[in-house]
Every structure is written in C-alpha cells, then in structure tokens.
Coordinates of C-alpha atoms in Angstrom, one line a residue:
W199 CA -35.9 -70.2 3.1
I200 CA -35.0 -67.7 6.0
G201 CA -32.3 -70.5 7.4
M202 CA -31.0 -70.6 3.6
A203 CA -31.1 -66.9 2.9
S204 CA -29.1 -66.5 6.4
S205 CA -26.7 -69.1 5.6
V206 CA -26.0 -67.3 2.1
M207 CA -25.5 -64.1 3.9
Y208 CA -22.8 -65.7 6.5
Y209 CA -21.1 -67.4 3.6
W210 CA -21.2 -64.5 1.1
I211 CA -19.5 -62.5 4.1
V212 CA -17.1 -64.7 4.9
V213 CA -15.9 -64.6 0.8
T214 CA -16.0 -61.3 1.1
I215 CA -13.4 -60.9 4.0
F216 CA -11.0 -63.2 2.3
L217 CA -11.5 -61.5 -1.3
S218 CA -10.7 -58.3 0.3
C219 CA -7.4 -59.6 2.1
S220 CA -6.4 -61.3 -1.0
S221 CA -2.6 -61.9 -0.3
D222 CA -2.4 -60.1 3.1
C223 CA -4.8 -62.4 5.2
V224 CA -3.4 -65.3 6.8
S225 CA -5.5 -68.3 8.2
S226 CA -5.2 -71.6 9.7
E227 CA -1.8 -72.1 10.8
I228 CA 0.5 -69.8 11.2
E229 CA 4.2 -70.5 11.1
L230 CA 7.8 -68.9 12.7
G231 CA 8.9 -66.1 10.9
S232 CA 5.3 -65.0 9.8
R233 CA 4.8 -61.1 10.5
L234 CA 2.3 -58.1 10.1
L235 CA 3.2 -54.7 8.7
A236 CA 0.9 -51.7 10.0
S237 CA 1.3 -49.9 6.9
K238 CA -0.3 -52.5 4.6
D239 CA -3.0 -53.5 6.5
Q240 CA -2.7 -57.2 7.0
V241 CA -4.4 -59.5 9.3
W242 CA -4.7 -63.1 10.4
V243 CA -8.1 -64.4 10.1
S244 CA -9.9 -67.6 11.6
D245 CA -10.8 -70.6 9.6
N246 CA -14.5 -69.4 9.1
G247 CA -13.7 -65.8 9.1
T248 CA -15.2 -65.0 12.4
F249 CA -12.1 -63.3 14.0
A250 CA -9.2 -61.6 12.8
I251 CA -6.0 -60.1 14.3
G252 CA -3.8 -57.2 12.8
F253 CA -3.7 -53.3 12.7
T254 CA -6.3 -51.0 13.0
P255 CA -5.8 -47.1 12.6
S256 CA -6.6 -45.0 15.2
D257 CA -10.2 -43.4 15.3
T258 CA -9.0 -39.6 16.2
D259 CA -5.6 -40.0 13.9
N260 CA -4.9 -42.2 11.4
R261 CA -1.1 -42.1 11.5
F262 CA -1.5 -44.2 14.8
F263 CA -2.3 -47.9 14.8
T264 CA -3.7 -50.6 17.5
F265 CA -2.6 -54.0 17.4
G266 CA -5.5 -56.7 18.3
I267 CA -8.4 -58.9 17.9
W268 CA -11.7 -58.0 16.4
F269 CA -15.0 -59.5 14.8
A270 CA -13.7 -59.8 11.3
S271 CA -17.2 -60.9 10.4
L272 CA -18.9 -57.7 11.2
P273 CA -18.0 -55.0 8.1
G274 CA -17.5 -51.8 9.1
D275 CA -16.9 -52.4 12.8
R276 CA -13.5 -53.1 14.0
T277 CA -14.5 -53.1 17.8
F278 CA -11.4 -54.2 19.8
V279 CA -12.0 -57.7 22.0
W280 CA -8.4 -57.8 22.8
S281 CA -5.6 -55.6 22.2
P282 CA -1.7 -55.3 24.2
N283 CA -1.1 -51.9 23.3
R284 CA -4.5 -49.7 23.7
N285 CA -2.8 -47.0 25.8
S286 CA 0.4 -47.0 23.7
P287 CA -0.5 -47.0 19.8
T288 CA 2.0 -47.4 17.3
S289 CA 3.2 -45.5 14.2
R290 CA 2.9 -46.7 10.8
E291 CA 6.5 -48.6 10.9
A292 CA 5.1 -51.0 13.5
I293 CA 5.4 -54.8 12.7
L294 CA 4.2 -57.9 14.5
E295 CA 6.1 -60.8 14.2
L296 CA 6.1 -64.3 15.4
D297 CA 9.9 -65.0 15.5
T298 CA 12.0 -68.0 14.5
T299 CA 12.7 -68.4 18.7
G300 CA 8.7 -68.7 18.8
N301 CA 8.2 -65.1 20.7
L302 CA 5.2 -63.3 19.5
V303 CA 6.6 -59.3 19.3
L304 CA 5.4 -56.0 18.5
I305 CA 8.1 -53.8 17.6
D306 CA 7.9 -49.8 16.6
K307 CA 10.8 -48.0 15.1
K308 CA 13.1 -51.0 16.5
V309 CA 11.7 -51.0 19.6
T310 CA 9.7 -53.6 21.1
I311 CA 6.5 -52.4 22.7
W312 CA 4.9 -55.9 23.8
A313 CA 6.1 -59.6 23.7
S314 CA 4.5 -62.9 24.9
N315 CA 7.9 -63.6 26.3
T316 CA 7.7 -67.3 24.8
S317 CA 11.1 -67.2 23.1
N318 CA 13.1 -70.9 23.4
V319 CA 9.8 -73.0 24.9
N320 CA 9.0 -74.7 21.9
V321 CA 6.3 -72.9 20.1
E322 CA 6.0 -74.3 16.9
S323 CA 3.3 -72.3 15.3
A324 CA 0.7 -70.1 15.9
T325 CA -3.3 -70.2 15.4
M326 CA -6.3 -67.6 15.2
S327 CA -9.1 -69.4 16.2
E328 CA -13.0 -69.3 16.0
S329 CA -13.4 -68.8 19.4
G330 CA -11.6 -65.1 19.2
N331 CA -8.7 -66.7 20.9
F332 CA -5.2 -66.5 19.5
I333 CA -3.0 -69.5 20.5
L334 CA 0.6 -70.3 20.5
H335 CA 1.4 -73.8 20.2
N336 CA 4.3 -76.1 20.6
T337 CA 5.0 -79.4 18.5
N338 CA 2.8 -81.6 20.3
N339 CA -0.3 -78.8 19.7
H340 CA -0.6 -77.7 23.1
P341 CA -0.8 -74.1 23.8
I342 CA 2.1 -72.1 25.4
W343 CA 0.8 -68.9 25.3
Q344 CA -3.0 -67.6 24.7
S345 CA -4.8 -64.3 24.5
F346 CA -7.9 -65.9 26.7
S347 CA -5.1 -66.0 29.5
Q348 CA -4.4 -62.2 29.5
P349 CA -7.6 -60.7 28.8
S350 CA -7.4 -56.9 28.2
N351 CA -11.0 -55.4 28.4
T352 CA -13.2 -57.8 27.1
L353 CA -14.3 -61.5 27.6
L354 CA -15.7 -63.4 25.1
P355 CA -18.0 -66.4 25.6
N356 CA -16.4 -69.3 27.0
Q357 CA -13.3 -67.2 28.1
P358 CA -12.4 -67.9 31.7
L359 CA -11.1 -65.1 33.9
T360 CA -9.5 -66.6 36.6
V361 CA -8.6 -65.4 40.0
S362 CA -5.1 -64.4 38.8
S363 CA -6.5 -62.5 36.1
E364 CA -8.5 -59.4 35.6
L365 CA -10.3 -57.2 32.9
T366 CA -9.1 -53.3 32.7
S367 CA -10.2 -50.4 31.1
S368 CA -8.4 -48.4 28.9
K369 CA -6.6 -45.8 30.8
S370 CA -7.4 -41.9 31.4
S371 CA -5.9 -39.6 29.0
S372 CA -5.8 -36.7 31.8
H373 CA -4.6 -39.0 34.9
G374 CA -3.8 -42.4 33.9
G375 CA -6.0 -44.1 36.3
Y376 CA -8.1 -47.3 35.1
Y377 CA -11.1 -49.7 36.1
A378 CA -10.5 -53.4 36.7
L379 CA -13.0 -56.6 36.9
K380 CA -11.5 -58.8 39.1
M381 CA -12.1 -61.6 41.9
L382 CA -12.0 -59.7 45.1
Q383 CA -10.9 -62.4 48.2
Q384 CA -12.1 -61.8 51.6
P385 CA -10.8 -63.9 54.5
T386 CA -13.7 -66.2 53.8
S387 CA -15.6 -65.6 51.0
L388 CA -15.0 -64.2 47.3
S389 CA -16.8 -62.2 44.4
L390 CA -15.8 -60.3 41.8
A391 CA -15.5 -56.7 42.2
L392 CA -15.3 -53.5 40.0
T393 CA -12.3 -51.3 41.4
Y394 CA -11.2 -47.8 40.4
N395 CA -7.3 -47.6 40.5
L396 CA -5.2 -44.6 40.6
P397 CA -2.2 -44.9 38.4
E398 CA 1.3 -46.2 39.4
S399 CA 2.9 -43.2 39.9
Y400 CA 0.2 -41.9 42.4
Q401 CA 2.0 -41.0 45.6
T402 CA 0.7 -41.7 49.4
F403 CA 1.3 -39.8 51.9
D404 CA 3.0 -42.7 53.9
E405 CA 5.0 -45.2 51.7
N406 CA 3.6 -48.0 54.6
E407 CA 0.3 -47.4 53.4
S408 CA -2.0 -48.3 50.3
Y409 CA -5.1 -47.0 49.5
A410 CA -4.4 -47.0 45.5
N411 CA -8.0 -48.3 44.4
Y412 CA -11.5 -48.2 45.8
S413 CA -14.3 -51.0 45.2
Y414 CA -17.7 -49.2 43.9
W415 CA -19.3 -52.6 42.7
Q416 CA -19.3 -56.4 44.1
G417 CA -21.3 -59.3 42.6
P418 CA -22.6 -62.2 44.8
E419 CA -20.5 -63.6 47.6
I420 CA -19.2 -67.1 47.7
S421 CA -17.7 -68.6 51.0
N422 CA -15.7 -71.4 51.8
V423 CA -14.9 -72.0 48.2
T424 CA -12.7 -75.2 47.3
G425 CA -10.8 -75.9 43.9
E426 CA -11.1 -73.8 41.0
V427 CA -13.1 -70.7 40.7
I428 CA -13.9 -68.9 37.2
A429 CA -15.8 -66.3 36.1
V430 CA -17.3 -66.9 32.8
L431 CA -19.6 -65.7 30.0
D432 CA -21.5 -68.2 28.4
Q433 CA -22.8 -69.0 24.8
A434 CA -26.7 -68.0 25.9
G435 CA -25.5 -65.0 27.4
S436 CA -24.9 -65.6 31.2
F437 CA -22.5 -64.3 33.3
G438 CA -21.2 -65.6 36.7
I439 CA -18.7 -67.5 38.9
V440 CA -18.1 -71.5 38.5
Y441 CA -16.2 -72.9 41.3
G442 CA -15.3 -76.5 42.7
N443 CA -13.4 -79.4 42.1
S444 CA -15.8 -80.5 39.5
S445 CA -17.0 -76.7 38.5
D446 CA -20.6 -78.0 39.8
G447 CA -21.5 -74.9 41.7
A448 CA -22.4 -71.7 40.2
V449 CA -23.2 -68.0 41.0
Y450 CA -24.9 -66.0 38.3
V451 CA -24.3 -62.4 38.2
Y452 CA -26.7 -62.3 35.3
K453 CA -28.7 -64.6 33.8
N454 CA -30.0 -65.0 30.3
D455 CA -33.7 -66.3 30.4
N456 CA -32.9 -68.7 27.3
D457 CA -29.9 -69.8 29.1
D458 CA -30.8 -73.9 29.4
A459 CA -27.2 -75.4 29.6
G460 CA -25.5 -73.5 32.5
L461 CA -22.6 -71.5 33.1
A462 CA -20.5 -74.6 34.0
S463 CA -20.9 -75.7 30.1
A464 CA -19.3 -72.9 29.3
I465 CA -16.1 -74.2 30.8
H466 CA -13.1 -75.2 28.5
Q467 CA -15.3 -75.2 25.3
S468 CA -14.4 -73.6 22.0
T469 CA -17.4 -74.1 19.8
P470 CA -17.9 -72.0 17.3
L471 CA -20.1 -68.6 18.1
T472 CA -23.6 -68.7 16.9
V473 CA -24.7 -65.2 18.0
L474 CA -21.9 -62.5 18.6
R475 CA -21.5 -61.5 22.2
R476 CA -19.2 -59.6 24.4
L477 CA -18.4 -58.4 28.1
T478 CA -16.6 -55.3 27.9
L479 CA -15.4 -53.1 30.8
E480 CA -15.9 -49.5 29.5
E481 CA -13.4 -46.3 30.1
N482 CA -16.1 -44.7 32.3
G483 CA -16.3 -47.7 34.7
N484 CA -19.1 -50.0 33.6
L485 CA -19.3 -53.2 32.7
R486 CA -21.7 -54.3 29.9
L487 CA -22.9 -57.3 28.3
Y488 CA -23.6 -56.4 24.5
R489 CA -25.0 -58.8 21.5
W490 CA -24.9 -58.2 17.8
E491 CA -28.4 -57.4 16.5
D492 CA -30.5 -56.0 14.1
V493 CA -32.0 -52.5 15.0
N494 CA -34.3 -51.3 12.5
G495 CA -32.6 -52.8 9.7
S496 CA -29.1 -51.8 11.2
K497 CA -26.8 -54.3 12.4
Q498 CA -25.6 -53.0 15.9
W499 CA -24.0 -53.6 19.3
V500 CA -26.9 -53.8 22.0
S501 CA -26.2 -53.3 25.4
Q502 CA -28.1 -56.1 27.2
W503 CA -27.1 -55.6 30.8
A504 CA -24.7 -53.2 32.9
A505 CA -23.3 -53.9 36.3
V506 CA -23.9 -49.8 37.3
S507 CA -27.4 -48.3 36.7
N508 CA -26.1 -45.2 38.1
P509 CA -23.0 -43.4 36.7
C510 CA -22.3 -41.7 40.0
D511 CA -21.9 -44.5 41.9
I512 CA -18.5 -45.4 39.9
G513 CA -15.8 -44.1 42.2
G514 CA -13.2 -41.5 40.0
I515 CA -15.8 -40.8 37.5
C516 CA -15.2 -37.0 38.2
G517 CA -11.7 -37.9 39.1
N518 CA -11.3 -36.5 42.5
G519 CA -14.4 -34.0 41.6
V520 CA -18.0 -34.4 42.5
C521 CA -20.6 -36.5 40.0
K522 CA -23.9 -34.9 39.8
L523 CA -27.2 -36.5 37.9
D524 CA -29.1 -34.7 35.3
K525 CA -32.8 -34.7 35.7
T526 CA -33.4 -38.2 34.1
K527 CA -31.2 -39.8 36.3
T528 CA -29.1 -41.4 33.4
N529 CA -26.5 -38.7 32.6
A530 CA -23.9 -37.2 34.9
S531 CA -21.8 -34.0 35.1
C532 CA -18.7 -33.0 36.8
T533 CA -18.0 -30.4 39.5
C534 CA -14.6 -29.3 40.7
L535 CA -13.8 -28.9 44.6
P536 CA -11.7 -25.8 45.4
G537 CA -8.6 -26.5 44.8
T538 CA -8.6 -28.7 41.9
S539 CA -9.4 -28.0 37.9
K540 CA -10.7 -29.7 35.2
V541 CA -8.0 -31.6 32.9
G542 CA -8.2 -33.3 29.6
R543 CA -11.0 -34.5 27.3
D544 CA -12.9 -36.1 29.9
G545 CA -13.3 -33.1 32.0
Q546 CA -12.1 -35.1 35.2
C547 CA -11.0 -32.9 38.2
Y548 CA -7.5 -33.1 39.6
E549 CA -5.4 -31.2 42.5
N550 CA -3.4 -28.0 41.9
S551 CA -1.1 -26.3 44.4
S552 CA -4.7 -24.6 46.1
L553 CA -5.5 -28.1 48.0
V554 CA -3.3 -29.4 50.8
G555 CA -2.1 -32.9 50.3
K556 CA 0.4 -33.6 53.2
C557 CA 2.3 -32.8 56.4
T558 CA 5.6 -31.1 55.7
N559 CA 8.4 -30.2 57.7
R560 CA 8.9 -26.4 56.2
K561 CA 8.5 -24.0 58.9
N562 CA 5.1 -22.7 59.8
E563 CA 4.1 -25.0 56.8
N564 CA 1.6 -26.7 59.3
N565 CA 0.5 -23.3 61.2
T566 CA -3.4 -23.2 60.8
S567 CA -3.3 -19.8 60.1
N568 CA -1.8 -20.9 56.7
F569 CA -5.1 -22.5 55.7
R570 CA -8.8 -22.1 55.8
I571 CA -11.9 -24.6 55.3
S572 CA -14.3 -24.3 52.3
T573 CA -17.6 -25.6 52.7
V574 CA -19.9 -27.8 50.0
Q575 CA -23.0 -28.4 50.8
Q576 CA -24.6 -31.6 50.1
T577 CA -21.7 -33.4 49.1
N578 CA -20.2 -36.7 50.2
Y579 CA -17.3 -38.7 49.0
Y580 CA -16.2 -42.2 48.0
F581 CA -13.0 -43.3 50.3
S582 CA -11.1 -46.5 51.3
E583 CA -10.3 -47.6 54.8
S584 CA -6.6 -46.8 54.6
S585 CA -7.7 -43.2 53.3
I586 CA -9.2 -42.4 56.6
I587 CA -7.5 -40.5 59.5
A588 CA -9.8 -40.7 61.8
N589 CA -14.1 -41.3 62.4
Y590 CA -15.3 -38.8 65.1
S591 CA -18.9 -40.4 66.6
E592 CA -21.6 -38.1 68.5
S593 CA -20.0 -37.7 71.6
D594 CA -16.8 -36.1 69.6
V595 CA -18.9 -34.1 67.1
S596 CA -21.4 -32.0 68.7
S597 CA -21.7 -29.2 65.6
V598 CA -21.4 -29.5 61.9
S599 CA -18.7 -27.0 62.1
K600 CA -16.5 -29.0 64.5
C601 CA -15.9 -31.5 61.7
G602 CA -14.1 -29.1 59.5
D603 CA -12.3 -27.5 62.3
A604 CA -11.0 -31.5 63.0
C605 CA -9.8 -31.5 59.6
L606 CA -8.0 -28.1 59.5
S607 CA -6.4 -29.1 63.0
D608 CA -4.9 -31.8 61.1
C609 CA -1.9 -31.5 58.9
D610 CA -2.7 -34.7 56.8
C611 CA -6.2 -34.0 56.3
V612 CA -7.1 -33.1 53.2
A613 CA -11.0 -32.9 53.8
S614 CA -13.9 -34.2 56.1
V615 CA -17.4 -35.2 55.3
Y616 CA -20.2 -34.3 58.2
G617 CA -23.2 -36.6 57.8
L618 CA -25.8 -38.8 59.6
N619 CA -26.2 -42.4 60.0
E620 CA -29.4 -43.3 61.3
E621 CA -29.9 -40.1 62.5
R622 CA -26.9 -40.3 64.5
P623 CA -24.1 -37.7 63.4
F624 CA -20.5 -38.7 62.2
C625 CA -17.3 -36.9 61.0
W626 CA -14.7 -38.7 58.5
V627 CA -11.7 -37.0 58.6
L628 CA -9.7 -38.2 55.0
R629 CA -6.3 -38.1 53.7
S630 CA -7.4 -38.4 50.2
L631 CA -10.1 -36.9 47.8
S632 CA -8.9 -39.5 45.0
F633 CA -12.0 -41.6 44.4
G634 CA -14.4 -38.6 43.6
G635 CA -17.5 -37.6 45.3
F636 CA -21.4 -37.8 44.5
E637 CA -24.3 -35.7 45.9
D638 CA -25.8 -36.5 49.6
T639 CA -28.6 -34.3 50.8
S640 CA -27.5 -35.5 54.3
S641 CA -23.7 -34.6 54.0
T642 CA -21.6 -31.3 53.9
L643 CA -17.9 -31.6 53.0
F644 CA -15.2 -29.2 54.5
V645 CA -12.3 -28.9 52.0
K646 CA -9.0 -27.6 53.0
V647 CA -7.3 -25.1 51.1
R648 CA -4.4 -22.6 51.7
A649 CA -5.3 -19.2 53.1
N650 CA -4.5 -17.2 50.2
S651 CA -6.1 -19.2 47.6
S652 CA -9.5 -17.6 46.0
W653 CA -11.0 -21.1 45.0
T654 CA -14.8 -21.5 45.8
P655 CA -16.9 -24.6 45.2
E656 CA -18.1 -24.7 41.3
G657 CA -21.8 -24.6 41.4
Q658 CA -21.7 -21.6 44.1
G659 CA -20.9 -18.5 42.3
R660 CA -19.4 -20.0 39.4
S661 CA -20.3 -22.0 36.8
N662 CA -19.5 -25.8 36.4
N663 CA -19.9 -26.0 32.7
S664 CA -16.4 -25.4 31.2
S665 CA -13.5 -27.1 31.0
S666 CA -11.5 -24.5 33.4
D667 CA -12.1 -21.3 35.0
G668 CA -9.1 -20.1 32.6
M669 CA -10.3 -21.6 29.6
G670 CA -14.4 -20.9 30.2
S671 CA -13.3 -17.4 30.5
A672 CA -11.1 -17.0 27.9
K673 CA -13.6 -18.7 25.6
E674 CA -16.2 -16.3 26.7
K675 CA -13.8 -13.2 25.8
A676 CA -13.1 -14.7 22.4
V677 CA -17.1 -14.8 22.1
I678 CA -17.7 -11.5 23.7
I679 CA -15.0 -9.4 22.5
P680 CA -15.9 -9.6 18.7
I681 CA -19.5 -8.7 19.4
V682 CA -18.8 -5.9 21.5
L683 CA -16.3 -4.3 18.6
G684 CA -18.8 -5.3 16.0
M685 CA -21.8 -3.4 17.8
I686 CA -19.2 -0.1 18.5
V687 CA -18.7 -0.3 15.1
L688 CA -21.8 -0.5 13.9
I689 CA -22.9 2.4 15.9
I690 CA -20.3 4.6 14.4
L691 CA -21.3 4.1 11.1
L692 CA -25.0 4.8 11.9
S693 CA -24.1 8.2 13.7
M694 CA -22.1 9.1 10.6
L695 CA -24.7 8.4 8.1
L696 CA -27.3 10.3 10.4
Y697 CA -24.8 13.4 10.8
Y698 CA -24.3 13.5 7.6
S699 CA -27.9 13.2 6.3
V700 CA -29.0 15.8 8.9
H701 CA -26.1 18.0 7.7
R702 CA -26.7 17.7 4.1
K703 CA -30.3 18.6 4.5
R704 CA -29.7 21.8 6.5
T705 CA -26.7 22.5 3.7
L706 CA -29.2 22.2 0.9
K707 CA -31.6 24.6 2.7
R708 CA -29.0 27.0 3.2
E709 CA -28.3 26.9 -0.1
M710 CA -31.7 27.6 -1.4
E711 CA -32.1 30.5 1.2
S712 CA -29.0 31.9 -0.2
S713 CA -29.7 31.8 -3.7
L714 CA -33.2 33.2 -2.6
V715 CA -31.7 36.1 -1.2
L716 CA -29.2 36.6 -3.9
S717 CA -31.9 36.9 -6.6
G718 CA -33.8 39.4 -4.6
A719 CA -36.4 37.0 -3.5
P720 CA -38.3 37.4 -0.2
V721 CA -36.2 36.6 2.9
N722 CA -37.1 33.4 5.0
F723 CA -37.7 34.2 8.6
T724 CA -37.9 31.7 11.7
Y725 CA -41.4 31.5 13.3
R726 CA -39.5 32.5 16.5
A727 CA -38.5 36.0 14.7
L728 CA -41.8 36.2 13.5
Q729 CA -43.6 36.1 17.3
I730 CA -40.9 38.7 17.9
R731 CA -41.8 41.2 15.5
T732 CA -45.4 40.9 15.6
S733 CA -45.2 40.6 19.5
N734 CA -46.4 37.1 19.3
F735 CA -49.3 37.9 16.8
S736 CA -50.7 40.7 19.2
Q737 CA -52.3 43.2 16.8
L738 CA -54.5 41.6 14.4
L739 CA -55.2 43.5 11.0
G740 CA -57.8 41.3 9.6
T741 CA -58.9 37.8 8.7
G742 CA -59.3 36.3 5.2
G743 CA -60.4 32.4 3.9
F744 CA -56.8 31.4 4.5
G745 CA -55.8 33.0 7.6
S746 CA -55.5 35.8 9.8
V747 CA -53.3 39.3 9.4
Y748 CA -50.7 40.5 11.8
K749 CA -49.1 44.0 11.8
G750 CA -45.2 43.6 12.9
S751 CA -42.0 45.6 12.0
L752 CA -38.6 44.7 10.7
G753 CA -35.3 45.3 12.5
D754 CA -34.8 48.9 10.6
G755 CA -38.6 49.6 11.3
T756 CA -40.3 48.9 8.2
L757 CA -43.7 48.1 9.2
V758 CA -45.3 44.6 7.4
A759 CA -48.3 42.7 7.7
V760 CA -47.6 38.7 8.6
K761 CA -50.2 36.5 7.6
K762 CA -50.3 33.1 9.1
L763 CA -51.9 30.6 6.9
D764 CA -54.4 28.6 8.4
K765 CA -55.0 26.0 5.4
I766 CA -51.9 24.2 4.9
L767 CA -51.5 23.7 1.3
P768 CA -51.1 20.2 -0.3
H769 CA -47.5 21.2 -1.9
G770 CA -44.4 20.6 -0.3
E771 CA -41.8 23.0 1.0
K772 CA -40.1 23.2 -2.2
E773 CA -42.8 24.0 -4.0
F774 CA -44.3 26.6 -1.4
I775 CA -40.9 28.5 -1.0
T776 CA -40.8 28.6 -5.1
E777 CA -44.2 29.7 -5.3
V778 CA -43.1 32.5 -2.5
N779 CA -40.1 33.4 -4.6
T780 CA -42.3 33.8 -7.8
I781 CA -44.9 36.2 -6.1
G782 CA -42.0 37.8 -4.9
S783 CA -40.8 39.0 -7.7
M784 CA -44.1 40.3 -9.2
H785 CA -44.6 43.8 -9.2
H786 CA -48.1 45.8 -10.0
M787 CA -49.6 49.0 -8.9
N788 CA -52.5 47.5 -6.8
L789 CA -50.4 44.2 -5.7
V790 CA -48.7 44.5 -2.0
R791 CA -45.4 43.7 -2.5
L792 CA -44.4 40.2 -0.7
C793 CA -40.9 40.5 1.5
G794 CA -40.5 37.2 3.4
F795 CA -41.8 34.0 4.6
C796 CA -41.3 31.4 7.0
S797 CA -41.7 27.7 6.7
E798 CA -41.0 26.0 9.6
G799 CA -42.6 22.6 10.6
P800 CA -46.5 22.8 10.0
Q801 CA -46.2 26.7 10.2
R802 CA -46.2 28.6 6.8
C803 CA -46.3 32.2 6.9
V804 CA -45.8 35.4 4.3
L805 CA -44.7 38.7 4.6
F806 CA -45.9 41.9 3.2
Y807 CA -44.7 45.5 3.1
L808 CA -47.5 47.3 4.8
Q809 CA -48.6 50.9 3.2
F810 CA -50.2 53.5 4.7
H811 CA -53.6 52.8 2.9
C812 CA -53.8 49.3 3.9
E813 CA -53.9 49.3 7.9
N814 CA -57.6 49.6 8.3
S815 CA -58.2 46.0 7.6
N816 CA -58.7 46.5 3.7
F817 CA -56.9 43.4 2.6
I818 CA -59.0 41.5 0.2
A819 CA -57.4 37.8 -0.4
L820 CA -57.6 36.8 -4.1
T821 CA -55.1 33.7 -3.8
G822 CA -53.7 32.0 -0.7
L823 CA -50.6 33.8 -0.7
S824 CA -51.2 37.0 -2.9
N825 CA -53.1 40.1 -1.4
V826 CA -54.3 43.2 -3.1
C827 CA -54.5 46.6 -1.3
F828 CA -57.9 49.5 -2.0
A829 CA -56.5 52.7 -1.0
D830 CA -59.6 54.7 0.6
F831 CA -61.2 57.3 -1.4

C-alpha cells in the first residue's frame, strides 16, 4: 500500500505540472523556431515532468528574471541546477529562442545575453531530458550541445565534470570574485580542488605575475593517470573521480554507505532519477551534497555532506578581511583591517586609499616616513605563492618588530606575517591580502598604511558589527538623537507642570490670605516671624490643655500672646484657617480677641491681643483656639 501510495502521489504531481502549464508547457521534442517568453512564465518540461527549463522571477525583485533548469517535480521549489545568466538577470521582455539556424539564444530588449553558438551545425531539435540535461540534437539524434557539458554551480547524478570544465558559484555582489570546483593538475598528479578566484578586473602589481586564485580545499590526489579523468556524482549519492582508459579506477571524495554499484556505473548513464540529489557549489565557497527528504512532514533539501566544515578555512569569505568563528565554531563573522572597509550585503572587506598597494614613481611616494605599520595580533593570512615577496627565516628575523620593519622598507609590501613553524620563527612579506585572513594565536600581522591614516584594527577599540564605520556611526546617531531629544522634551514638560502646580498652590494661598486681611480677619504669620516676635518663645505666660502661651510683641509694639498648639487638629489647613477666621470675627467682653495665626508645615499657632489683666497666667482654655481671661479682683 505504501508503494502504491507513493506511485499515485508521483503521478499526481506530474499531472499537476502539466495541468498548471496548460499551453505554456512543451515536452518531448522542441522544434526549431520555438521560443519561451519570460512575461508568460513559459517552460519546456521533460517527458515525466521531473525537470523544466524556463524563466523564474528573482527572489529579491520580481521585475527581473533568471533563465535556467530546475526540478519541476518539486512544487514550490525552483532551485536552479543550471543557469547561464545567474549574474545578469533579465527583464520581463526576455525571450529564449531556438532559432531556425539551430542556435539557442537568450535575448533581452533585442540584446543577446547568452547563446549556445550552434548556428549552422545541423541542429535539428532540442530535448529537456529526464536526467536534467538540455540537449540540442542533429538529424541523427546525436548531441551537438548539452547543458551537462557547460555546468554552472551544480552537478546532477551522472553528470560528468571533465578536466576542461568547472563548477562556478555566483559572483559576489560587492567585488565580483567567485569560487570554483575544478581539476587541479600538478606535474605528476591531479586532484579536485576548490579555489577562490578574484574578478577579471583585478589588477596585479606586475603584468608578468598572476596570483588571481587561491586553492583552499583539495580532494584525494591521483598520480600517473592515463586516459579520461571525470568527476561524477552517482545515483546512490557518492562523489569522486573516475579515471583510466576503461574508467576502472575510482577515488572517492565522499562515499555513501549504501552505494554498491560504484562510481564507474555513473559514467554515460541517463536513467531516470529515483532519489533527487544535487551537488552545489554555494556562493559562500562551500561544496555541499543535498538530498530531497521528508523532515517532520515537510519536504526540503537536506545537506548530506560538505567539503569544508570550518567556514574560516574558505579563502576570501571575508574579502581581504579576517574571518572569526563564534563559540559554536560553526558561524563566522568578518573583521576589517586598517585601510579597508566593509562593502555590499555580504559584509566583505575591501581596500580603500589608506591601504598601500604598490610601488609608484611619484616623488617621495615610497619614502618610509609616509607610511606606518599597524599591528593586528593573533592573525594570519591566506596567500598564493606568487603573492609572496620574501620569506625571512630565523636568521633574518630576530624579533617580531623586525618583520614589520621588513614590510615598511619594501614599497611593494602590503603586509607581513610573523609566526612560528615548529617553534622556529618565520616572516612572510606579502604583496596581496586578497584571499582573506583567519585567527591564529601564534601569528602577528603587520599592515602597512599611510602615515596620515587614522585606521585601527576592528575589535581593537572599534566595533566590527556594523557594515562600515561610517554607516555604523550614522545608524547609532539615527537612534540616539531622537531618544535624547524626546527625553529633553519630556523633562521640559514635567518641569513646566511642576512649576505650574507649585505656582498655583502659592497663588491660592496668597489669595486666601488676602481675602482674610481684607475682611478684617486674623493675619497669617510665618513661623520664623513668630520666633522673632517672641524672642524664640522665651517668655512663657502659661500652659493649657492644648499648648503653651508665650508673650510677644508686634512691630508697632502691641503686646500679644502667642499660643503654640501641641495637639494638631485632625482637620486640614483650609479648615484650620476658616475656623481662625470665624473666631477672629467674634467679640465678647470676656473673650480675648484673636489677631493672627500661623499654619506652616506641622506648626499651628494663634495670636491674641494681650490685655493688662491677663498677664499673670490667668488664661483658661475653653477650646483649642479661643481663650477667656478673668481680671484679678
């Protein structure tokens, strides 16, 4: 039942592809004069619907299209396995045409972007095969041109990679460099190698020298080889080199434990694929083998093998910056050197005018006083043999600083590296840093920069997380300035609110006091004024249940009795003043008249006019505020 269900699902996918394509899909033989339009999402599909060739909108901008081959049997996934215009997307006006001369041409706005160059060589038709190979046939059905012979960044099962061909990654958006998988030939041996390649526009310092690529990974070597040599991925998922006149020799780069047929069985086969696999050279320089699998109910590409486990082992992954691993040893970040800055979305580092690059004939240009050495600790660099100016041994370099001096005195030197090899010191003087650096606790890098340059190594006083120093500073300002301004505005508003509240309270109090004075009510005294009028409450007249009474005088000499209330009344200040006002307006022959009060903080005092017959402590408290005085008879 499981096998039947799988078969039903497979044929349902194939039927879905053909129904969705409608008249825009063509399978089997493709005749001369046929064309595909990017604007109509037209494709040519293999007989069983496994592969399709056509246009796909860009992932980042649907105004642009890429032409190529992908697995049509994987709904929602258009990962390219071959494309001739990965680095130059087309517009919606693009057309792919197998013209009447037999030439397969990609045209965008009447400009030829790519062509198979097969005009007038008897091409009769084309086929999108079930193996993923797009083939141009002659009248005898013999292949004249095929996509398998011009790979881009992916090998499919049974697709040969010859000595004359190579896989190439997409070019870097910031500098144009790229990675390649190819056969690296030595005088007596051969091996597969991954290389980092500088762009064609890269200028070497000597026209007779070439150091535009660096090999950072090599597979097993084979020696004294005769006959054809082919790298191949077989259907069981093993990858390696097949060689010999009868292809009977094989060296595995990666072997699947379930591979019983061997690599040689993959040569010149084009059988349908039962398991979908691809070997892809990624833009980050790693070579990975993928298999389409079910992961927790979700179909996706799963990595089965990678050529490089440490990303910092890949040359140029940070441009000419330094690669640093995180604590997990799986993820890398880039740190730029003095005289360089980060460029592009990939955050790689490249030269600016501060980094010294070559000797010149300008006057005083090569004077050592115009330059200085910036030291970067625990750092080493990748370099090719042709980028070495000199290699000083122990006898030539007695100290670390002399390695820096060796670079400073050589006008061609960009940097020098000091380190230890089996406890013996060495000093490499280099004319290029283009292949990138890595952390190395036993090495020190000396970078030559112009004397007036203010550059210092990232991570030594400056952050290395921003895309560039200028951009990082701008981003920080864009965040900090609004926050600071907002805080200033908030402080001003709170200050205004506090001032208004205090001012309002004081105004109300003054208004209340003024209203009392105008109405003949008792006057409000400050506690400090009462201290002065009573000589700091020094003349005690008497005490009562609510407090003590002290003798004092007003400014005009009028004698008063000041009563300090010890028991604070439970009502508030407003009620206290209102009660004082009420009592002050009362007149009785036996009631001493109230002339003032004090309500300041916790202090509560009342003032009475002192009569001659009340000076001998004859105050009798009837209430907390009023007092009666009996004359002495």
